[in-house]
PDB file of C-alpha atoms in Angstrom:
ATOM      1  CA  MET A   6     -75.772 -14.576 -58.812  1.00 60.00           C
ATOM      2  CA  ASP A   7     -77.292 -17.049 -61.298  1.00 72.00           C
ATOM      3  CA  GLU A   8     -74.122 -16.900 -63.417  1.00 74.00           C
ATOM      4  CA  ALA A   9     -72.000 -17.676 -60.361  1.00 66.00           C
ATOM      5  CA  ILE A  10     -74.212 -20.629 -59.485  1.00 69.00           C
ATOM      6  CA  ASP A  11     -73.998 -21.898 -63.067  1.00 71.00           C
ATOM      7  CA  GLU A  12     -70.198 -21.666 -63.037  1.00 69.00           C
ATOM      8  CA  ILE A  13     -69.945 -23.391 -59.656  1.00 67.00           C
ATOM      9  CA  SER A  14     -72.362 -26.054 -60.822  1.00 66.00           C
ATOM     10  CA  GLU A  15     -70.183 -26.632 -63.887  1.00 67.00           C
ATOM     11  CA  SER A  16     -67.095 -27.068 -61.695  1.00 64.00           C
ATOM     12  CA  VAL A  17     -68.952 -29.457 -59.415  1.00 58.00           C
ATOM     13  CA  ARG A  18     -70.085 -31.583 -62.359  1.00 62.00           C
ATOM     14  CA  ALA A  19     -66.536 -31.681 -63.702  1.00 61.00           C
ATOM     15  CA  ASN A  20     -65.266 -32.923 -60.345  1.00 68.00           C
ATOM     16  CA  MET A  21     -68.101 -35.151 -59.164  1.00 74.00           C
ATOM     17  CA  HIS A  22     -65.648 -37.749 -57.857  1.00 76.00           C
ATOM     18  CA  ILE A  23     -64.488 -35.256 -55.216  1.00 79.00           C
ATOM     19  CA  LEU A  24     -68.073 -34.684 -54.124  1.00 83.00           C
ATOM     20  CA  ALA A  25     -68.823 -38.416 -54.210  1.00 86.00           C
ATOM     21  CA  ASP A  26     -65.760 -39.367 -52.166  1.00 84.00           C
ATOM     22  CA  ARG A  27     -66.374 -36.665 -49.579  1.00 88.00           C
ATOM     23  CA  ILE A  28     -69.997 -37.689 -49.034  1.00 91.00           C
ATOM     24  CA  ARG A  29     -68.997 -41.331 -48.667  1.00 89.00           C
ATOM     25  CA  ILE A  30     -66.167 -40.454 -46.255  1.00 87.00           C
ATOM     26  CA  LEU A  31     -68.440 -38.303 -44.081  1.00 91.00           C
ATOM     27  CA  ARG A  32     -71.169 -40.940 -44.073  1.00 90.00           C
ATOM     28  CA  ASN A  33     -68.736 -43.714 -43.152  1.00 89.00           C
ATOM     29  CA  GLU A  34     -67.173 -41.584 -40.406  1.00 88.00           C
ATOM     30  CA  LYS A  35     -70.642 -41.228 -38.861  1.00 90.00           C
ATOM     31  CA  GLY A  36     -71.303 -44.960 -39.255  1.00 92.00           C
ATOM     32  CA  ILE A  37     -74.467 -44.281 -41.241  1.00 92.00           C
ATOM     33  CA  SER A  38     -75.693 -46.447 -44.094  1.00 94.00           C
ATOM     34  CA  ALA A  39     -76.677 -44.948 -47.438  1.00 94.00           C
ATOM     35  CA  ARG A  40     -80.224 -46.054 -46.676  1.00 96.00           C
ATOM     36  CA  GLU A  41     -80.291 -44.221 -43.329  1.00 96.00           C
ATOM     37  CA  MET A  42     -78.913 -41.099 -44.971  1.00 97.00           C
ATOM     38  CA  SER A  43     -81.403 -41.283 -47.830  1.00 96.00           C
ATOM     39  CA  LEU A  44     -84.317 -41.581 -45.399  1.00 97.00           C
ATOM     40  CA  ALA A  45     -83.080 -38.610 -43.358  1.00 97.00           C
ATOM     41  CA  LEU A  46     -82.760 -36.527 -46.530  1.00 97.00           C
ATOM     42  CA  GLY A  47     -86.042 -37.707 -48.035  1.00 97.00           C
ATOM     43  CA  GLN A  48     -84.234 -39.160 -51.047  1.00 97.00           C
ATOM     44  CA  ASN A  49     -84.262 -42.530 -52.775  1.00 96.00           C
ATOM     45  CA  VAL A  50     -81.337 -44.708 -51.651  1.00 96.00           C
ATOM     46  CA  ASN A  51     -80.522 -45.489 -55.286  1.00 96.00           C
ATOM     47  CA  TYR A  52     -80.113 -41.768 -55.984  1.00 96.00           C
ATOM     48  CA  ILE A  53     -77.752 -41.391 -53.006  1.00 94.00           C
ATOM     49  CA  ASN A  54     -75.757 -44.378 -54.291  1.00 93.00           C
ATOM     50  CA  LEU A  55     -75.527 -42.784 -57.749  1.00 93.00           C
ATOM     51  CA  ILE A  56     -74.197 -39.586 -56.159  1.00 91.00           C
ATOM     52  CA  GLU A  57     -71.660 -41.526 -54.075  1.00 90.00           C
ATOM     53  CA  ASN A  58     -70.524 -43.385 -57.180  1.00 88.00           C
ATOM     54  CA  GLY A  59     -70.019 -40.133 -59.090  1.00 85.00           C
ATOM     55  CA  LYS A  60     -72.751 -40.909 -61.611  1.00 87.00           C
ATOM     56  CA  ARG A  61     -75.090 -38.110 -60.516  1.00 88.00           C
ATOM     57  CA  SER A  62     -74.571 -34.700 -59.015  1.00 84.00           C
ATOM     58  CA  PRO A  63     -76.884 -33.454 -56.268  1.00 88.00           C
ATOM     59  CA  SER A  64     -78.864 -30.278 -56.790  1.00 87.00           C
ATOM     60  CA  PHE A  65     -77.646 -27.273 -54.831  1.00 85.00           C
ATOM     61  CA  GLU A  66     -80.612 -27.711 -52.507  1.00 90.00           C
ATOM     62  CA  LEU A  67     -79.674 -31.339 -51.827  1.00 93.00           C
ATOM     63  CA  PHE A  68     -76.011 -30.383 -51.449  1.00 92.00           C
ATOM     64  CA  PHE A  69     -76.968 -27.879 -48.734  1.00 92.00           C
ATOM     65  CA  ASP A  70     -79.239 -30.504 -47.119  1.00 95.00           C
ATOM     66  CA  ILE A  71     -76.298 -32.928 -47.097  1.00 95.00           C
ATOM     67  CA  CYS A  72     -74.117 -30.281 -45.435  1.00 93.00           C
ATOM     68  CA  ASP A  73     -76.843 -29.688 -42.831  1.00 94.00           C
ATOM     69  CA  PHE A  74     -77.161 -33.445 -42.311  1.00 96.00           C
ATOM     70  CA  PHE A  75     -73.440 -33.681 -41.515  1.00 94.00           C
ATOM     71  CA  ASP A  76     -73.586 -30.399 -39.541  1.00 93.00           C
ATOM     72  CA  ILE A  77     -70.910 -28.722 -41.661  1.00 91.00           C
ATOM     73  CA  THR A  78     -70.839 -25.626 -43.831  1.00 89.00           C
ATOM     74  CA  PRO A  79     -70.523 -25.946 -47.614  1.00 85.00           C
ATOM     75  CA  GLU A  80     -67.084 -24.357 -47.254  1.00 83.00           C
ATOM     76  CA  ASP A  81     -66.032 -26.982 -44.689  1.00 84.00           C
ATOM     77  CA  PHE A  82     -67.384 -29.723 -46.939  1.00 86.00           C
ATOM     78  CA  PHE A  83     -64.513 -29.030 -49.343  1.00 77.00           C
ATOM     79  CA  LYS A  84     -61.821 -28.746 -46.662  1.00 75.00           C
ATOM     80  CA  TYR A  85     -59.693 -31.813 -46.144  1.00 59.00           C
ATOM     81  CA  ASP A  86     -56.936 -32.768 -43.790  1.00 49.00           C
ATOM     82  CA  ASN A  87     -54.787 -35.881 -43.762  1.00 39.00           C
ATOM     83  CA  TYR A  88     -56.889 -37.458 -41.038  1.00 36.00           C
ATOM     84  CA  THR A  89     -60.117 -37.125 -42.995  1.00 42.00           C
ATOM     85  CA  LEU A  90     -58.784 -38.336 -46.311  1.00 41.00           C
ATOM     86  CA  ASP A  91     -59.509 -41.885 -47.314  1.00 46.00           C
ATOM     87  CA  ASN A  92     -56.128 -43.631 -47.660  1.00 46.00           C
ATOM     88  CA  SER A  93     -57.361 -45.399 -50.793  1.00 50.00           C
ATOM     89  CA  ASN A  94     -57.501 -42.038 -52.571  1.00 52.00           C
ATOM     90  CA  PRO A  95     -54.544 -39.891 -51.423  1.00 49.00           C
ATOM     91  CA  GLY A  96     -54.916 -37.540 -54.407  1.00 53.00           C
ATOM     92  CA  LEU A  97     -58.333 -36.331 -53.291  1.00 52.00           C
ATOM     93  CA  GLU A  98     -56.990 -33.220 -51.557  1.00 54.00           C
ATOM     94  CA  ASN A  99     -54.908 -32.292 -54.596  1.00 55.00           C
ATOM     95  CA  ASP A 100     -57.914 -32.783 -56.879  1.00 60.00           C
ATOM     96  CA  ASN A 101     -59.928 -30.351 -54.756  1.00 59.00           C
ATOM     97  CA  GLN A 102     -57.137 -27.784 -54.763  1.00 62.00           C
ATOM     98  CA  ASN A 103     -56.650 -28.197 -58.501  1.00 63.00           C
ATOM     99  CA  MET A 104     -60.359 -27.619 -59.041  1.00 69.00           C
ATOM    100  CA  PHE A 105     -60.186 -24.369 -57.076  1.00 68.00           C
ATOM    101  CA  PHE A 106     -57.009 -23.148 -58.758  1.00 66.00           C
ATOM    102  CA  SER A 107     -58.413 -23.911 -62.197  1.00 70.00           C
ATOM    103  CA  LEU A 108     -61.117 -21.275 -61.650  1.00 71.00           C
ATOM    104  CA  THR A 109     -60.621 -17.825 -63.100  1.00 76.00           C
ATOM    105  CA  SER A 110     -60.156 -14.887 -60.724  1.00 77.00           C
ATOM    106  CA  GLU A 111     -63.720 -13.815 -61.430  1.00 79.00           C
ATOM    107  CA  GLN A 112     -65.032 -17.317 -60.662  1.00 77.00           C
ATOM    108  CA  LYS A 113     -63.051 -17.402 -57.392  1.00 74.00           C
ATOM    109  CA  LEU A 114     -64.510 -14.026 -56.428  1.00 77.00           C
ATOM    110  CA  ARG A 115     -68.039 -15.194 -57.239  1.00 80.00           C
ATOM    111  CA  LEU A 116     -67.493 -18.414 -55.308  1.00 76.00           C
ATOM    112  CA  SER A 117     -66.248 -16.412 -52.336  1.00 76.00           C
ATOM    113  CA  ASP A 118     -69.285 -14.106 -52.504  1.00 76.00           C
ATOM    114  CA  PHE A 119     -71.559 -17.128 -52.794  1.00 78.00           C
ATOM    115  CA  ILE A 120     -70.039 -18.779 -49.721  1.00 77.00           C
ATOM    116  CA  LYS A 121     -70.234 -15.521 -47.748  1.00 75.00           C
ATOM    117  CA  SER A 122     -73.914 -15.214 -48.663  1.00 77.00           C
ATOM    118  CA  LEU A 123     -74.542 -18.645 -47.154  1.00 74.00           C
ATOM    119  CA  LYS A 124     -73.116 -17.563 -43.821  1.00 69.00           C
ATOM    120  CA  SER A 125     -75.328 -14.481 -43.512  1.00 62.00           C
TER     121      SER A 125
END
């Protein structure tokens, strides 16, 4: 399981802009400021801003807290539809798909097992 987490973490770091954009989109859709979100998560607002600007990656624990904050599953966090996408970045959905398809079969299997373990 640790290997799977390491591999997923590596993919997340390589695609931090996807994570950053998605957090910002979700926050803006809720009409919540970065400060309000940081207070709710018990984080420094500067750290949240660094994450949203793609300069830092949240820990897995914080990532799950962010998902809980937005009342979505980690799996749903990475799902996009045309309505949700920010028009200023139309390639975001393709970037996410490319990230997934760039994983090896073993990594995809581990990611699937990891996501299933979150639901149980």
